[in-house]
């Protein structure tokens, strides 16, 4: 293979050999070839629709909140690289992982004291489920092995997370009947500002009353259901869930992999409700999108419960657990976030999205336009034509990845007002042509 490959050669090899997310093999859609990225801009290896640079409206799937090639994050990685890129975590420890764990305990809701570091969001959910099942087993309730959730959720692509994704219309529908059968409540009623609906609360109570004896944990994405449909619900439901889970002796797991680190306007979505879950998953923006790392936090009650069992250890230990490079950049990313007026930046972006997307509501085929924190969503009344919508956004100089009936954006927090306005033009064009 030659040292230098043209963009066309890269695309041809990609098509032949490389599997892409949720894609067929060989691929049917031509991926754009990115040669570098800086700030909020992706630089393309060849012009596409007349554009050589795209403003990233996706933050690389919610993760790159500080943008690309950030000097502080670069320094964190290169500084750590000179010391050690990795050592195993079994029997060894190191400053980046210890500091990161302590920082996570400090900034997440009070009462979460113990941290399990893993490689990805999906694995952090696997660990959360294992913690909950093992907790009940250790305290003598080994019949509690099922999970409860509400419909419309998404928790990742490995086996346990797939079983609590919405079984209908979601991307894991194919595996119904093969996955463990979990207990599903209806989709929570929409609207961040709406008061909890008493009929829905009664529905949750009824299901919990019927299944609590066999259910280890209730797992939800708090406030924003992301890849399951980009829906927003009232934080009031989290308070309801906290109370009901306590009453019926079920652990509460919050999956903040998408919502964590400011995206919804609170540092963690649980903060909107002022509650502490028994177990919390974070990932994505934790490393500023630089490296793959996630964390599962739990309370002392959960950790102590596990320790009291006949098998007092949590049997999980990924090879790259606590990776020093990822932990260093995560620490730097969290400190960078907390050192700035992040609530002000998220609010500013939200205001820009509200203004810039208002016109989209008038387009034929648009069912709803909604904004929360730094998340903007245009919902269509039909399945989006992904190729046409992507092309329309690219023509406006914007990178988006629409899915199902949704064209949406979560801009990096460093996006200027002009960047946000451009992203909104991209979203609107995608909604019009998709
Ligand atoms: N939970 C939620 C809420 C997510 O949005 C995602 C990723 N989209 C995951 C879990 C899975 O994370 P990962 O892709 O890092 O495995």
CSV table of C-alpha atoms and ligand atoms in Angstrom, one decimal:
chain,number,residue,atom,x,y,z
A,1,UNK,CA,0.0,0.0,0.0
A,2,UNK,CA,1.5,3.4,-0.9
A,3,UNK,CA,2.4,5.8,2.0
A,4,UNK,CA,0.0,8.4,0.6
A,5,UNK,CA,-3.6,7.5,-0.2
A,6,UNK,CA,-6.0,9.8,-1.9
A,7,UNK,CA,-9.4,10.4,-0.5
A,8,UNK,CA,-10.9,8.3,-3.3
A,9,UNK,CA,-8.5,5.4,-2.4
A,10,UNK,CA,-9.3,5.7,1.3
A,11,UNK,CA,-13.0,5.5,0.5
A,12,UNK,CA,-12.6,2.5,-1.7
A,13,UNK,CA,-10.6,0.6,0.9
A,14,UNK,CA,-13.1,1.7,3.6
A,15,UNK,CA,-16.0,0.3,1.6
A,16,UNK,CA,-14.2,-3.0,1.1
A,17,UNK,CA,-12.9,-3.6,4.7
A,18,UNK,CA,-14.3,-1.2,7.3
A,19,UNK,CA,-17.5,-1.7,9.2
A,20,UNK,CA,-19.1,1.6,10.3
A,21,UNK,CA,-21.7,2.2,13.1
A,22,UNK,CA,-25.1,0.6,12.4
A,23,UNK,CA,-23.9,0.0,8.8
A,24,UNK,CA,-24.1,-2.8,6.2
A,25,UNK,CA,-21.0,-4.5,4.8
A,26,UNK,CA,-20.0,-3.3,2.2
A,27,UNK,CA,-21.2,0.2,3.1
A,28,UNK,CA,-23.9,1.8,1.0
A,29,UNK,CA,-23.4,5.5,2.0
A,30,UNK,CA,-20.0,7.0,1.2
A,31,UNK,CA,-18.5,8.4,4.4
A,32,UNK,CA,-16.8,11.8,4.2
A,33,UNK,CA,-13.0,11.6,4.7
A,34,UNK,CA,-11.9,13.9,7.6
A,35,UNK,CA,-8.2,14.9,7.5
A,36,UNK,CA,-8.1,17.0,10.7
A,37,UNK,CA,-10.3,18.8,13.1
A,38,UNK,CA,-9.8,22.0,15.1
A,39,UNK,CA,-12.1,24.0,17.3
A,40,UNK,CA,-15.6,23.2,16.1
A,41,UNK,CA,-14.5,22.5,12.5
A,42,UNK,CA,-13.9,19.2,10.7
A,43,UNK,CA,-11.5,19.6,7.7
A,44,UNK,CA,-12.4,17.3,4.8
A,45,UNK,CA,-9.8,15.5,2.7
A,46,UNK,CA,-11.6,16.6,-0.5
A,47,UNK,CA,-14.4,19.1,-1.2
A,48,UNK,CA,-17.9,17.8,-0.7
A,49,UNK,CA,-20.9,19.8,-2.0
A,50,UNK,CA,-18.4,22.7,-2.4
A,51,UNK,CA,-17.3,22.6,1.3
A,52,UNK,CA,-13.9,21.8,2.6
A,53,UNK,CA,-14.7,22.5,6.3
A,54,UNK,CA,-17.8,21.6,8.3
A,55,UNK,CA,-19.0,23.0,11.6
A,56,UNK,CA,-19.6,19.9,13.8
A,57,UNK,CA,-23.2,20.0,15.0
A,58,UNK,CA,-22.8,16.6,16.6
A,59,UNK,CA,-19.8,17.1,19.0
A,60,UNK,CA,-18.8,13.6,17.8
A,61,UNK,CA,-21.9,12.0,19.3
A,62,UNK,CA,-22.2,14.3,22.4
A,63,UNK,CA,-18.6,14.0,23.4
A,64,UNK,CA,-16.3,16.8,22.0
A,65,UNK,CA,-17.8,19.5,24.2
A,66,UNK,CA,-14.6,21.6,24.1
A,67,UNK,CA,-14.1,21.2,20.4
A,68,UNK,CA,-11.1,19.5,18.7
A,69,UNK,CA,-7.4,19.9,19.0
A,70,UNK,CA,-7.8,21.9,22.3
A,71,UNK,CA,-4.4,23.0,23.6
A,72,UNK,CA,-5.2,22.1,27.3
A,73,UNK,CA,-6.5,18.7,26.4
A,74,UNK,CA,-3.6,18.0,24.0
A,75,UNK,CA,-1.2,18.9,26.8
A,76,UNK,CA,-2.9,16.5,29.2
A,77,UNK,CA,-2.5,13.6,26.7
A,78,UNK,CA,1.0,14.4,25.6
A,79,UNK,CA,2.2,15.1,29.2
A,80,UNK,CA,0.8,11.7,30.3
A,81,UNK,CA,2.2,10.0,27.2
A,82,UNK,CA,5.7,10.9,28.3
A,83,UNK,CA,5.1,9.3,31.7
A,84,UNK,CA,3.1,6.1,30.7
A,85,UNK,CA,0.4,5.5,28.3
A,86,UNK,CA,-1.0,2.5,30.1
A,87,UNK,CA,-0.4,0.0,32.9
A,88,UNK,CA,-2.8,-2.7,34.1
A,89,UNK,CA,-5.1,-1.7,36.9
A,90,UNK,CA,-5.1,-5.1,38.7
A,91,UNK,CA,-2.8,-4.7,41.7
A,92,UNK,CA,-1.5,-1.3,40.4
A,93,UNK,CA,-2.9,2.2,40.6
A,94,UNK,CA,-1.8,5.7,39.5
A,95,UNK,CA,-2.5,9.4,40.0
A,96,UNK,CA,-4.6,10.1,36.9
A,97,UNK,CA,-7.2,7.4,37.8
A,98,UNK,CA,-7.2,8.2,41.5
A,99,UNK,CA,-7.6,11.9,40.9
A,100,UNK,CA,-10.4,11.3,38.3
A,101,UNK,CA,-12.3,9.0,40.6
A,102,UNK,CA,-12.1,11.6,43.4
A,103,UNK,CA,-13.2,14.4,41.1
A,104,UNK,CA,-16.2,12.4,39.9
A,105,UNK,CA,-17.2,11.7,43.5
A,106,UNK,CA,-16.9,15.4,44.2
A,107,UNK,CA,-19.0,16.7,41.3
A,108,UNK,CA,-21.7,14.0,41.0
A,109,UNK,CA,-24.8,14.0,43.3
A,110,UNK,CA,-23.9,13.5,47.0
A,111,UNK,CA,-23.7,10.0,48.2
A,112,UNK,CA,-22.0,8.4,45.2
A,113,UNK,CA,-18.7,7.4,46.7
A,114,UNK,CA,-17.2,4.6,44.7
A,115,UNK,CA,-16.1,4.6,41.0
A,116,UNK,CA,-15.6,1.8,38.5
A,117,UNK,CA,-13.7,3.0,35.4
A,118,UNK,CA,-14.3,1.2,32.1
A,119,UNK,CA,-13.8,1.6,28.4
A,120,UNK,CA,-17.1,2.8,27.1
A,121,UNK,CA,-20.7,3.8,27.9
A,122,UNK,CA,-22.1,0.4,27.1
A,123,UNK,CA,-19.7,-1.4,29.4
A,124,UNK,CA,-20.4,1.1,32.2
A,125,UNK,CA,-24.1,0.1,31.9
A,126,UNK,CA,-23.1,-3.6,32.0
A,127,UNK,CA,-21.1,-2.9,35.2
A,128,UNK,CA,-24.1,-1.0,36.7
A,129,UNK,CA,-26.4,-3.9,36.0
A,130,UNK,CA,-23.9,-6.4,37.5
A,131,UNK,CA,-23.6,-4.2,40.6
A,132,UNK,CA,-27.3,-4.2,41.1
A,133,UNK,CA,-27.9,-7.9,40.5
A,134,UNK,CA,-24.9,-8.7,42.8
A,135,UNK,CA,-26.1,-6.3,45.5
A,136,UNK,CA,-29.4,-8.2,45.8
A,137,UNK,CA,-27.8,-11.6,45.6
A,138,UNK,CA,-25.4,-10.6,48.3
A,139,UNK,CA,-28.1,-9.4,50.7
A,140,UNK,CA,-30.1,-12.6,50.2
A,141,UNK,CA,-32.6,-11.6,47.5
A,142,UNK,CA,-31.2,-13.6,44.6
A,143,UNK,CA,-34.6,-13.6,42.9
A,144,UNK,CA,-34.2,-10.0,41.9
A,145,UNK,CA,-32.6,-10.4,38.5
A,146,UNK,CA,-34.8,-8.5,36.1
A,147,UNK,CA,-34.6,-4.8,35.1
A,148,UNK,CA,-37.2,-2.2,34.7
A,149,UNK,CA,-37.2,0.9,32.5
A,150,UNK,CA,-39.5,3.1,30.5
A,151,UNK,CA,-40.0,2.9,26.8
A,152,UNK,CA,-38.2,5.2,24.5
A,153,UNK,CA,-34.8,4.6,26.1
A,154,UNK,CA,-31.4,3.8,24.8
A,155,UNK,CA,-28.5,2.5,26.9
A,156,UNK,CA,-25.9,1.1,24.4
A,157,UNK,CA,-25.2,-1.8,22.1
A,158,UNK,CA,-23.8,-4.6,24.3
A,159,UNK,CA,-26.2,-7.3,25.6
A,160,UNK,CA,-27.6,-6.0,28.9
A,161,UNK,CA,-28.0,-2.4,27.6
A,162,UNK,CA,-29.7,-3.7,24.5
A,163,UNK,CA,-32.3,-5.4,26.7
A,164,UNK,CA,-33.4,-2.1,28.2
A,165,UNK,CA,-33.4,-0.1,25.0
A,166,UNK,CA,-37.0,0.4,23.7
A,167,UNK,CA,-37.9,-3.0,22.2
A,168,UNK,CA,-40.2,-1.4,19.5
A,169,UNK,CA,-38.9,0.7,16.7
A,170,UNK,CA,-35.4,1.0,18.2
A,171,UNK,CA,-32.3,-0.3,16.6
A,172,UNK,CA,-32.3,-3.5,18.7
A,173,UNK,CA,-35.8,-4.6,17.8
A,174,UNK,CA,-34.3,-7.5,15.8
A,175,UNK,CA,-33.2,-9.2,19.0
A,176,UNK,CA,-36.6,-9.4,20.7
A,177,UNK,CA,-37.1,-12.9,21.9
A,178,UNK,CA,-33.3,-13.4,22.3
A,179,UNK,CA,-32.6,-10.7,24.8
A,180,UNK,CA,-33.6,-11.0,28.4
A,181,UNK,CA,-37.2,-9.9,28.8
A,182,UNK,CA,-37.3,-6.9,31.0
A,183,UNK,CA,-40.2,-4.9,32.4
A,184,UNK,CA,-41.2,-1.8,30.4
A,185,UNK,CA,-43.3,1.1,31.5
A,186,UNK,CA,-44.8,3.5,28.9
A,187,UNK,CA,-42.7,6.3,27.5
A,188,UNK,CA,-42.7,9.2,30.1
A,189,UNK,CA,-45.0,12.1,29.1
A,190,UNK,CA,-43.1,14.8,27.2
A,191,UNK,CA,-42.2,18.3,28.4
A,192,UNK,CA,-39.4,19.4,30.7
A,193,UNK,CA,-41.6,22.0,32.3
A,194,UNK,CA,-44.8,19.9,32.6
A,195,UNK,CA,-45.9,18.7,36.1
A,196,UNK,CA,-45.7,14.9,36.5
A,197,UNK,CA,-48.9,13.3,35.3
A,198,UNK,CA,-50.7,11.5,38.2
A,199,UNK,CA,-52.0,8.8,35.8
A,200,UNK,CA,-48.4,8.1,34.6
A,201,UNK,CA,-47.2,8.0,38.2
A,202,UNK,CA,-49.9,5.5,39.1
A,203,UNK,CA,-48.8,3.4,36.1
A,204,UNK,CA,-45.2,3.3,37.4
A,205,UNK,CA,-46.4,2.4,40.9
A,206,UNK,CA,-48.6,-0.4,39.6
A,207,UNK,CA,-45.8,-1.9,37.5
A,208,UNK,CA,-43.4,-1.7,40.4
A,209,UNK,CA,-45.9,-3.2,42.8
A,210,UNK,CA,-46.3,-6.1,40.4
A,211,UNK,CA,-42.7,-6.7,39.6
A,212,UNK,CA,-40.5,-5.4,42.5
A,213,UNK,CA,-40.0,-8.9,43.9
A,214,UNK,CA,-38.1,-9.9,40.7
A,215,UNK,CA,-36.6,-6.5,39.7
A,216,UNK,CA,-33.1,-5.5,40.8
A,217,UNK,CA,-33.0,-2.0,39.3
A,218,UNK,CA,-35.0,0.7,37.4
A,219,UNK,CA,-32.7,2.2,34.8
A,220,UNK,CA,-33.4,5.4,32.9
A,221,UNK,CA,-31.8,8.2,31.0
A,222,UNK,CA,-32.8,11.2,33.2
A,223,UNK,CA,-34.6,14.2,31.6
A,224,UNK,CA,-33.4,13.5,28.0
A,225,UNK,CA,-34.0,10.2,26.2
A,226,UNK,CA,-31.3,10.5,23.5
A,227,UNK,CA,-30.8,7.9,20.8
A,228,UNK,CA,-34.3,6.4,21.6
A,229,UNK,CA,-36.0,9.5,20.2
A,230,UNK,CA,-34.6,12.8,21.6
A,231,UNK,CA,-37.5,13.3,24.0
A,232,UNK,CA,-37.4,15.6,27.1
A,233,UNK,CA,-39.4,14.8,30.3
A,234,UNK,CA,-40.0,16.5,33.6
A,235,UNK,CA,-37.3,16.1,36.3
A,236,UNK,CA,-40.3,15.5,38.5
A,237,UNK,CA,-40.4,11.9,37.3
A,238,UNK,CA,-37.0,11.4,38.7
A,239,UNK,CA,-38.2,12.4,42.1
A,240,UNK,CA,-41.1,10.1,41.7
A,241,UNK,CA,-38.8,7.2,40.6
A,242,UNK,CA,-36.5,7.9,43.6
A,243,UNK,CA,-39.4,7.6,46.0
A,244,UNK,CA,-41.0,4.6,44.3
A,245,UNK,CA,-37.7,2.7,44.1
A,246,UNK,CA,-37.1,3.3,47.8
A,247,UNK,CA,-40.7,2.2,48.7
A,248,UNK,CA,-40.5,-1.0,46.6
A,249,UNK,CA,-36.8,-1.8,47.3
A,250,UNK,CA,-35.5,-1.5,43.8
A,251,UNK,CA,-32.2,0.2,43.0
A,252,UNK,CA,-32.3,3.3,40.8
A,253,UNK,CA,-29.7,3.6,38.0
A,254,UNK,CA,-29.3,6.8,36.0
A,255,UNK,CA,-27.6,6.6,32.7
A,256,UNK,CA,-26.1,10.1,32.3
A,257,UNK,CA,-23.7,9.0,29.5
A,258,UNK,CA,-25.3,11.5,27.1
A,259,UNK,CA,-26.7,14.0,29.6
A,260,UNK,CA,-23.7,14.4,31.9
A,261,UNK,CA,-21.2,17.3,32.0
A,262,UNK,CA,-23.7,20.2,31.4
A,263,UNK,CA,-25.5,19.2,28.2
A,264,UNK,CA,-29.0,19.7,29.7
A,265,UNK,CA,-28.2,22.9,31.5
A,266,UNK,CA,-27.4,21.2,34.8
A,267,UNK,CA,-24.0,19.5,35.4
A,268,UNK,CA,-25.8,16.2,35.7
A,269,UNK,CA,-29.5,15.8,34.7
A,270,UNK,CA,-30.1,14.4,38.2
A,271,UNK,CA,-29.3,17.8,39.6
A,272,UNK,CA,-32.5,19.2,38.0
A,273,UNK,CA,-34.4,16.9,40.4
A,274,UNK,CA,-32.0,17.1,43.3
A,275,UNK,CA,-31.8,13.3,43.7
A,276,UNK,CA,-29.0,10.8,44.1
A,277,UNK,CA,-29.4,7.5,42.2
A,278,UNK,CA,-28.0,4.3,43.7
A,279,UNK,CA,-25.8,3.9,40.6
A,280,UNK,CA,-24.8,6.4,38.0
A,281,UNK,CA,-23.2,5.9,34.6
A,282,UNK,CA,-21.2,8.7,32.8
A,283,UNK,CA,-19.1,8.6,29.7
A,284,UNK,CA,-19.0,10.5,26.3
A,285,UNK,CA,-18.1,14.1,27.3
A,286,UNK,CA,-16.1,12.9,30.3
A,287,UNK,CA,-12.9,12.9,28.2
A,288,UNK,CA,-13.9,15.8,26.1
A,289,UNK,CA,-14.3,13.3,23.2
A,290,UNK,CA,-10.5,12.5,23.2
A,291,UNK,CA,-10.4,8.9,24.3
A,292,UNK,CA,-12.9,6.2,25.2
A,293,UNK,CA,-13.6,6.0,28.9
A,294,UNK,CA,-16.7,5.7,31.1
A,295,UNK,CA,-17.4,5.4,34.8
A,296,UNK,CA,-20.0,3.7,37.0
A,297,UNK,CA,-20.5,5.3,40.4
A,298,UNK,CA,-22.4,3.8,43.3
A,299,UNK,CA,-23.3,4.6,46.9
A,300,UNK,CA,-21.7,3.0,49.9
A,301,UNK,CA,-24.9,1.0,50.5
A,302,UNK,CA,-24.5,-0.8,47.1
A,303,UNK,CA,-20.7,-1.3,47.6
A,304,UNK,CA,-21.1,-2.5,51.2
A,305,UNK,CA,-24.0,-4.8,50.2
A,306,UNK,CA,-21.8,-6.5,47.5
A,307,UNK,CA,-18.9,-6.8,50.0
A,308,UNK,CA,-21.2,-8.7,52.5
A,309,UNK,CA,-21.9,-11.5,50.0
A,310,UNK,CA,-20.4,-14.9,49.8
A,311,UNK,CA,-18.6,-13.6,46.7
A,312,UNK,CA,-17.6,-10.2,48.0
A,313,UNK,CA,-15.9,-9.0,44.8
A,314,UNK,CA,-17.2,-7.3,41.7
A,315,UNK,CA,-16.0,-9.7,39.0
A,316,UNK,CA,-15.3,-7.2,36.3
A,317,UNK,CA,-11.8,-5.9,35.2
A,318,UNK,CA,-11.3,-4.7,31.6
A,319,UNK,CA,-7.8,-4.8,30.3
A,320,UNK,CA,-7.7,-1.0,29.8
A,321,UNK,CA,-9.5,-0.2,33.0
A,322,UNK,CA,-8.4,3.2,34.4
A,323,UNK,CA,-6.2,3.9,31.3
A,324,UNK,CA,-3.9,6.8,32.3
A,325,UNK,CA,-4.1,8.7,29.0
A,326,UNK,CA,-7.9,8.7,29.1
A,327,UNK,CA,-8.0,9.5,32.8
A,328,UNK,CA,-5.6,12.4,32.4
A,329,UNK,CA,-7.6,13.9,29.6
A,330,UNK,CA,-10.9,13.3,31.5
A,331,UNK,CA,-9.5,15.2,34.4
A,332,UNK,CA,-8.3,18.1,32.2
A,333,UNK,CA,-11.7,18.2,30.4
A,334,UNK,CA,-13.7,18.3,33.6
A,335,UNK,CA,-11.4,21.0,35.1
A,336,UNK,CA,-11.7,23.0,31.9
A,337,UNK,CA,-15.4,22.7,32.0
A,338,UNK,CA,-15.7,23.8,35.7
A,339,UNK,CA,-13.2,26.6,35.2
A,340,UNK,CA,-15.6,28.4,32.8
A,341,UNK,CA,-19.1,29.7,33.0
A,342,UNK,CA,-20.4,26.5,31.5
A,343,UNK,CA,-24.1,27.2,32.5
A,344,UNK,CA,-23.8,30.5,30.7
A,345,UNK,CA,-22.3,28.9,27.6
A,346,UNK,CA,-25.0,26.2,27.5
A,347,UNK,CA,-27.7,28.8,28.0
A,348,UNK,CA,-26.2,31.0,25.2
A,349,UNK,CA,-26.2,28.0,22.8
A,350,UNK,CA,-29.7,27.1,23.8
A,351,UNK,CA,-30.9,30.6,23.1
A,352,UNK,CA,-29.1,30.5,19.7
A,353,UNK,CA,-30.8,27.2,18.9
A,354,UNK,CA,-34.2,28.5,19.9
A,355,UNK,CA,-33.9,31.5,17.7
A,356,UNK,CA,-32.2,29.7,14.8
A,357,UNK,CA,-34.6,26.7,14.7
A,358,UNK,CA,-37.8,28.7,15.1
A,359,UNK,CA,-38.4,28.9,11.4
A,360,UNK,CA,-38.1,25.1,11.0
A,361,UNK,CA,-41.4,24.7,12.8
A,362,UNK,CA,-43.2,26.3,9.8
A,363,UNK,CA,-41.7,23.8,7.3
A,364,UNK,CA,-44.0,21.2,5.7
A,365,UNK,CA,-43.3,17.8,7.2
A,366,UNK,CA,-42.0,19.2,10.5
A,367,UNK,CA,-43.9,17.9,13.6
A,368,UNK,CA,-42.1,19.5,16.5
A,369,UNK,CA,-39.1,21.7,17.3
A,370,UNK,CA,-37.7,21.5,20.8
A,371,UNK,CA,-34.7,22.8,22.7
A,372,UNK,CA,-33.3,22.0,26.1
A,373,UNK,CA,-29.9,23.0,27.4
A,374,UNK,CA,-27.6,22.8,24.4
A,375,UNK,CA,-29.7,20.3,22.5
A,376,UNK,CA,-31.8,21.2,19.5
A,377,UNK,CA,-34.3,18.8,17.9
A,378,UNK,CA,-36.4,19.0,14.8
A,379,UNK,CA,-38.8,16.1,14.6
A,380,UNK,CA,-40.4,15.3,11.2
A,381,UNK,CA,-43.6,13.5,10.5
A,382,UNK,CA,-41.8,11.0,8.4
A,383,UNK,CA,-38.6,8.9,8.4
A,384,UNK,CA,-35.7,11.2,7.4
A,385,UNK,CA,-34.0,10.5,4.1
A,386,UNK,CA,-30.6,10.4,5.7
A,387,UNK,CA,-28.5,10.8,2.5
A,388,UNK,CA,-30.6,13.8,1.3
A,389,UNK,CA,-30.6,15.4,4.8
A,390,UNK,CA,-26.9,15.0,5.3
A,391,UNK,CA,-26.1,16.4,1.8
A,392,UNK,CA,-28.4,19.4,2.6
A,393,UNK,CA,-26.5,20.1,5.9
A,394,UNK,CA,-23.1,19.7,4.2
A,395,UNK,CA,-24.1,22.2,1.6
A,396,UNK,CA,-24.6,24.7,4.5
A,397,UNK,CA,-21.2,23.7,5.8
A,398,UNK,CA,-22.6,21.7,8.7
A,399,UNK,CA,-22.0,18.1,9.9
A,400,UNK,CA,-25.2,16.4,11.2
A,401,UNK,CA,-26.2,12.7,11.6
A,402,UNK,CA,-30.0,12.5,11.5
A,403,UNK,CA,-31.8,9.3,12.4
A,404,UNK,CA,-35.3,7.9,12.3
A,405,UNK,CA,-37.6,11.0,12.2
A,406,UNK,CA,-35.1,13.3,13.8
A,407,UNK,CA,-32.7,16.0,12.7
A,408,UNK,CA,-30.9,17.2,15.8
A,409,UNK,CA,-27.8,18.9,17.1
A,410,UNK,CA,-25.7,19.1,20.3
A,411,UNK,CA,-23.0,21.7,19.4
A,412,UNK,CA,-19.7,21.8,21.2
A,413,UNK,CA,-19.8,24.4,24.0
A,414,UNK,CA,-17.1,26.4,22.3
A,415,UNK,CA,-19.4,27.1,19.3
A,416,UNK,CA,-19.7,30.9,18.7
A,417,UNK,CA,-23.0,32.5,18.0
A,418,UNK,CA,-22.2,32.5,14.3
A,419,UNK,CA,-21.4,28.7,14.5
A,420,UNK,CA,-24.7,28.1,16.2
A,421,UNK,CA,-26.5,30.1,13.6
A,422,UNK,CA,-24.8,28.1,10.8
A,423,UNK,CA,-25.7,24.8,12.5
A,424,UNK,CA,-29.3,26.0,12.7
A,425,UNK,CA,-29.2,26.7,8.9
A,426,UNK,CA,-27.9,23.2,8.4
A,427,UNK,CA,-30.6,21.6,10.6
A,428,UNK,CA,-33.3,23.6,8.8
A,429,UNK,CA,-32.0,22.6,5.4
A,430,UNK,CA,-31.7,19.0,6.4
A,431,UNK,CA,-35.3,19.1,7.8
A,432,UNK,CA,-36.5,20.7,4.5
A,433,UNK,CA,-34.8,18.3,2.2
A,434,UNK,CA,-34.8,15.1,4.3
B,1,LIG,N1,-26.2,5.3,27.2
B,1,LIG,C1,-26.6,6.4,26.5
B,1,LIG,C2,-27.7,7.2,27.1
B,1,LIG,C3,-26.0,6.7,25.3
B,1,LIG,O1,-26.4,7.8,24.6
B,1,LIG,C4,-25.0,5.8,24.8
B,1,LIG,C5,-24.3,6.1,23.5
B,1,LIG,N2,-25.0,6.8,22.5
B,1,LIG,C6,-24.6,4.7,25.5
B,1,LIG,C7,-25.2,4.5,26.7
B,1,LIG,C8,-23.5,3.8,25.0
B,1,LIG,O2,-22.3,4.4,25.1
B,1,LIG,P1,-21.1,3.9,24.2
B,1,LIG,O3,-21.4,4.2,22.8
B,1,LIG,O4,-19.9,4.7,24.7
B,1,LIG,O5,-20.9,2.4,24.5
